[in-house]
PDB file of C-alpha atoms in Angstrom:
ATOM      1  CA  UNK A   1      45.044 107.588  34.822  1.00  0.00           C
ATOM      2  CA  UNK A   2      44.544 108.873  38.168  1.00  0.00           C
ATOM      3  CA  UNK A   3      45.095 106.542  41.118  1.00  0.00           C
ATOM      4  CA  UNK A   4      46.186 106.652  44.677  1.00  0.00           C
ATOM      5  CA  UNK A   5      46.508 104.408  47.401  1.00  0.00           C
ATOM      6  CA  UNK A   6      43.543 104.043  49.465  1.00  0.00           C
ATOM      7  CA  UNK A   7      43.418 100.775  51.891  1.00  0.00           C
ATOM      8  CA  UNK A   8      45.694  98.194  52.664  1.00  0.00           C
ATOM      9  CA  UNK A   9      45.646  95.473  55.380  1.00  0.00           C
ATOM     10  CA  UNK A  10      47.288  94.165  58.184  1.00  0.00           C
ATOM     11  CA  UNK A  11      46.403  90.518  59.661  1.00  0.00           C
ATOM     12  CA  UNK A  12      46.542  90.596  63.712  1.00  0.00           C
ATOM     13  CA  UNK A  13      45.348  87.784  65.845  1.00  0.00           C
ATOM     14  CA  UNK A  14      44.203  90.227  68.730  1.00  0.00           C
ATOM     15  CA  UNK A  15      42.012  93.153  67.532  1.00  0.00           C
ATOM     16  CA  UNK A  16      42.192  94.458  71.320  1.00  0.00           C
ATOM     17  CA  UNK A  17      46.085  94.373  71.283  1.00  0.00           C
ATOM     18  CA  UNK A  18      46.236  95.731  68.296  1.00  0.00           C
ATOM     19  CA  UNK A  19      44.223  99.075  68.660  1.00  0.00           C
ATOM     20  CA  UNK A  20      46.379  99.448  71.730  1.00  0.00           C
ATOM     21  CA  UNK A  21      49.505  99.639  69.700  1.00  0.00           C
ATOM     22  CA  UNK A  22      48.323 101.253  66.350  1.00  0.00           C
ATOM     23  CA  UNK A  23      45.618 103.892  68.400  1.00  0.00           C
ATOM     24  CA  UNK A  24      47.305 104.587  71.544  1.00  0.00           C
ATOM     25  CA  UNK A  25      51.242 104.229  70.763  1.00  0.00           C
ATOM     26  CA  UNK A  26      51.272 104.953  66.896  1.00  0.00           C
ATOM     27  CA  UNK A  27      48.493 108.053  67.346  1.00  0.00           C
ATOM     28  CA  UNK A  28      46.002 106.366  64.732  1.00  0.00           C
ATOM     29  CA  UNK A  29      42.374 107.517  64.970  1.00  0.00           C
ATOM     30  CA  UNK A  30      39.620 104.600  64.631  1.00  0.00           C
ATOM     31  CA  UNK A  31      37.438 104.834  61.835  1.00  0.00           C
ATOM     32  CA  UNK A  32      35.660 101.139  61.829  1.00  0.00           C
ATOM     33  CA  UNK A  33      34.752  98.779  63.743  1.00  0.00           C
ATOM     34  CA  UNK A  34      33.197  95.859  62.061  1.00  0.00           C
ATOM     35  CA  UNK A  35      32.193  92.048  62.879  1.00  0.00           C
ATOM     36  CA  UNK A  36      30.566  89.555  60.952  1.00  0.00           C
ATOM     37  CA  UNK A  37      30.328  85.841  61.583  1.00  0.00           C
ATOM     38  CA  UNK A  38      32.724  85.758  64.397  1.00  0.00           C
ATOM     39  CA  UNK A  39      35.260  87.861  62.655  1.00  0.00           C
ATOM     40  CA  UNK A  40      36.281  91.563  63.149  1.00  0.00           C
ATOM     41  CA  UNK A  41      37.457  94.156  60.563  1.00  0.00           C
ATOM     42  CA  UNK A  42      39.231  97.545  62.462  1.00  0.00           C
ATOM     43  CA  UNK A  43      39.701 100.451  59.910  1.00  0.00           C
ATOM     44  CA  UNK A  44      42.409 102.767  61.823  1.00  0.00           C
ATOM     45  CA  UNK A  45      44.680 105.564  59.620  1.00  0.00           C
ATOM     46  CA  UNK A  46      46.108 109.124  60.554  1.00  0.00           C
ATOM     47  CA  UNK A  47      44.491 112.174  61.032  1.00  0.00           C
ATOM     48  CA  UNK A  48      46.426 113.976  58.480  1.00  0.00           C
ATOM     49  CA  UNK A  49      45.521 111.140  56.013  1.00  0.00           C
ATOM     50  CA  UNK A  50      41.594 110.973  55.895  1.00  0.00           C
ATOM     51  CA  UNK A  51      41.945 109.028  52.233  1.00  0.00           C
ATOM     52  CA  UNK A  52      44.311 106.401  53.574  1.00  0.00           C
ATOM     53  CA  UNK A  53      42.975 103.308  55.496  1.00  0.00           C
ATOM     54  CA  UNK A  54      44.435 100.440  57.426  1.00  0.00           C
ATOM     55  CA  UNK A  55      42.470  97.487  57.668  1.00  0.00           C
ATOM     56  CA  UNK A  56      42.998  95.256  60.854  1.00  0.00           C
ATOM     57  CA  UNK A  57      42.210  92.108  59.476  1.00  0.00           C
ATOM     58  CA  UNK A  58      41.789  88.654  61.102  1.00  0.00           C
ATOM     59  CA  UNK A  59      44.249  86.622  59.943  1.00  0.00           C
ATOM     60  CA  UNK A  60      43.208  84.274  56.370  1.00  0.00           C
ATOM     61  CA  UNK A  61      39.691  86.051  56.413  1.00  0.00           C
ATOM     62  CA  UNK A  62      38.781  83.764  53.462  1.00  0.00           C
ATOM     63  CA  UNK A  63      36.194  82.049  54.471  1.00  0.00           C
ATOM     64  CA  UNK A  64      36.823  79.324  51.800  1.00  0.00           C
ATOM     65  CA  UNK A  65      40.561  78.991  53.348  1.00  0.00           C
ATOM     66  CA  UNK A  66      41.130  75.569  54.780  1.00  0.00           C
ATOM     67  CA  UNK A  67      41.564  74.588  58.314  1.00  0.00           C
ATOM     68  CA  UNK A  68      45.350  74.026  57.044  1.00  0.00           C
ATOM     69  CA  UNK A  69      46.075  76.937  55.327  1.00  0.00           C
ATOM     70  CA  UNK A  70      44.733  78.802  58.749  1.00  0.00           C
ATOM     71  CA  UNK A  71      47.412  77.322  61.101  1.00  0.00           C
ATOM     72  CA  UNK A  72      50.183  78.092  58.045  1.00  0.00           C
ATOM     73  CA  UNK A  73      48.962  81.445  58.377  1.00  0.00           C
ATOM     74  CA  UNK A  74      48.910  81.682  62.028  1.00  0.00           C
ATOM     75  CA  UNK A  75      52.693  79.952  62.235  1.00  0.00           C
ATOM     76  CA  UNK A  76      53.743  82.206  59.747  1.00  0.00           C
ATOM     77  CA  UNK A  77      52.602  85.055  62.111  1.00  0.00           C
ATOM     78  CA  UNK A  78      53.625  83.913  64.988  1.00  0.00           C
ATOM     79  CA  UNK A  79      56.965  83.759  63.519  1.00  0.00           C
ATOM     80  CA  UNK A  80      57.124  87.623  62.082  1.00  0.00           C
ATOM     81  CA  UNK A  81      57.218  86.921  58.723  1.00  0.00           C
ATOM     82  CA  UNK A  82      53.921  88.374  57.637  1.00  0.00           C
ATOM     83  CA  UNK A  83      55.234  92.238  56.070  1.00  0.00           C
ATOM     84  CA  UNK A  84      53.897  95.133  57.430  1.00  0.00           C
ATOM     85  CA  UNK A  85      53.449  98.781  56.359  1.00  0.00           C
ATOM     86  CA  UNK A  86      55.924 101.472  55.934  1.00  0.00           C
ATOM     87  CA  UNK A  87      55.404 105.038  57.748  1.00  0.00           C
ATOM     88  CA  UNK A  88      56.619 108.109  56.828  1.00  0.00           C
ATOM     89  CA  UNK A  89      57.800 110.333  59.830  1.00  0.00           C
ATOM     90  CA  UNK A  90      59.274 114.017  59.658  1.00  0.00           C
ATOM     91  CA  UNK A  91      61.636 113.084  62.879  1.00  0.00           C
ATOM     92  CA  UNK A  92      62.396 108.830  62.969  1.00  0.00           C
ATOM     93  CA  UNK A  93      64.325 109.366  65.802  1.00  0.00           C
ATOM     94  CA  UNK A  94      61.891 111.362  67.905  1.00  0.00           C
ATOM     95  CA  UNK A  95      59.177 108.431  66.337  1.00  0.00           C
ATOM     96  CA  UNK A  96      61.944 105.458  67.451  1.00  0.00           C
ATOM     97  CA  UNK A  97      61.891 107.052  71.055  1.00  0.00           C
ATOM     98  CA  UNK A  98      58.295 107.429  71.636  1.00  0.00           C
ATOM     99  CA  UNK A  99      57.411 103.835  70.416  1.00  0.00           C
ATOM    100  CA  UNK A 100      60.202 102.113  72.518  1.00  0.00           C
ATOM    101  CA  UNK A 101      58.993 104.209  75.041  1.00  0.00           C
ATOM    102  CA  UNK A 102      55.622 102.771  75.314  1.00  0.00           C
ATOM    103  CA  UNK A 103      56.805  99.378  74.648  1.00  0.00           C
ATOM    104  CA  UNK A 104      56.994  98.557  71.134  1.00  0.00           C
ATOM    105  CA  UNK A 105      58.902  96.021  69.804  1.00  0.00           C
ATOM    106  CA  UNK A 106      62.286  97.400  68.542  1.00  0.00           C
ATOM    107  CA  UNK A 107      64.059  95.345  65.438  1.00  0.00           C
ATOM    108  CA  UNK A 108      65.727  97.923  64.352  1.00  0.00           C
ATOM    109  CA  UNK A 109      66.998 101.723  65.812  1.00  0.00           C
ATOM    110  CA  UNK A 110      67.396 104.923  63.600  1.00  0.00           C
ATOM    111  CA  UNK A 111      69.991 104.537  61.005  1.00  0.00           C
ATOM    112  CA  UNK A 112      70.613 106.061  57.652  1.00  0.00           C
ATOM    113  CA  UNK A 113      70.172 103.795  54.652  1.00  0.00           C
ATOM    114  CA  UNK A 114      71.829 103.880  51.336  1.00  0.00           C
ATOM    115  CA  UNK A 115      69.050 104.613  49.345  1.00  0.00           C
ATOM    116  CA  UNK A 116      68.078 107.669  50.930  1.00  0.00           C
ATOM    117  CA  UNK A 117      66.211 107.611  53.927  1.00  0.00           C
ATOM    118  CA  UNK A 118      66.821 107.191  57.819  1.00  0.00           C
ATOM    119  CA  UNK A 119      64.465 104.462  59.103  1.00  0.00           C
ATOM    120  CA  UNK A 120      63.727 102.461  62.386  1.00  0.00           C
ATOM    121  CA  UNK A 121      61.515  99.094  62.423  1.00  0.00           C
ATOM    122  CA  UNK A 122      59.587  97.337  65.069  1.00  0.00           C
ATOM    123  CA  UNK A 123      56.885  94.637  65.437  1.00  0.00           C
ATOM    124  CA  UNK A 124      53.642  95.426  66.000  1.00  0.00           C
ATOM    125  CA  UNK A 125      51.414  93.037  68.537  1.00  0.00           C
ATOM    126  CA  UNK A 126      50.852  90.177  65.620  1.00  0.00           C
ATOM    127  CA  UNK A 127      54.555  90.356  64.789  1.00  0.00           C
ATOM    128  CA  UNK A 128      53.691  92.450  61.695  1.00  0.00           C
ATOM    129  CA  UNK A 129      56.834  94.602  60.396  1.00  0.00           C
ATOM    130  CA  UNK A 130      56.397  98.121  61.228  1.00  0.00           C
ATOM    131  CA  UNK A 131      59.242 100.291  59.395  1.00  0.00           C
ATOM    132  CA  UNK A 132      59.034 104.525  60.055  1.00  0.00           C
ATOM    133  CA  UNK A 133      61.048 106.490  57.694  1.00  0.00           C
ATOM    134  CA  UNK A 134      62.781 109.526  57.340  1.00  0.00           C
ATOM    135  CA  UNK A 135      63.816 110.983  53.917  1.00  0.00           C
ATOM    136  CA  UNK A 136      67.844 111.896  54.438  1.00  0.00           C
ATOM    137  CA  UNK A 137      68.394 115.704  54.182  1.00  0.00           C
ATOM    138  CA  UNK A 138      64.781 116.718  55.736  1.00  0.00           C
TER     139      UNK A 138
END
C-alpha cells in the first residue's frame, strides 16, 4: 500500500485574517480560493510541498449541522480548543522569532522536548494550535 498525506483542514472564522497569518507570516503560497452558498474554502500549503494542502475551512461546513451544533463549534473556537497542524522547521528558533515578530500568538517558546524534537506553538487567527518543530540533533 502506498499512501501519503495529501489535505487536511483547518476551521477559521475569518478567511481574510487567516490568509494574513498563514500567507504573509507563515510564507504559504495560495492555491484556492473557493465559495459556494455563502461559504469559502482557501487551499494554502508550502512551496516546497506542492502534494500537501491546507484547507481553510469555515467552521462546521456541514450543511446538515444544526444551528446548535454551529455555536458549539464556534465556542469551542473561540476558546482554542479546536487542534491545529504541526510544522516541521529546519531552525524553530529562527521560525519562533519571525512569527512573534509579525505578531503571532505565542503559547509556547523554543524548548527541547523529551521525545526528540525542539518545538514552539502559537495560535493562529481562529485560535487554531499551530506547533513548529525541530528534530533534536539537526
Amino acid at each position: 500500500m502506498d499512501i501519503t498525506l495529501n489535505t487536511c483542514f483547518i476551521a477559521v472564522d475569518d478567511h481574510d485574517k487567516a490568509l494574513a497569518f498563514y500567507r504573509d507570516v507563515l510564507g504559504l503560497e495560495v492555491r484556492n480560493d473557493v465559495g459556494f452558498e455563502g461559504m469559502r474554502w482557501v487551499t494554502v500549503g508550502s512551496p516546497t510541498q506542492p502534494d500537501v494542502n491546507i484547507v481553510l475551512e469555515p467552521p462546521l461546513a456541514d450543511p446538515n449541522a444544526s444551528v446548535a451544533d454551529r455555536q458549539t463549534m464556534a465556542e469551542l473556537m473561540a476558546k482554542g480548543l479546536l487542534r491545529g497542524v504541526i510544522f516541521a522547521t529546519a531552525d524553530c528558533d529562527a521560525t519562533f522569532e519571525r512569527i512573534s515578530a509579525a505578531g503571532g500568538e505565542v503559547l509556547q517558546e523554543p524548548m527541547d522536548q523529551p521525545y526528540g524534537v525542539r518545538d514552539c506553538a502559537f495560535r493562529d487567527p481562529a485560535g487554531n494550535l499551530l506547533r513548529f518543530t525541530q528534530p533534536l540533533g539537526k
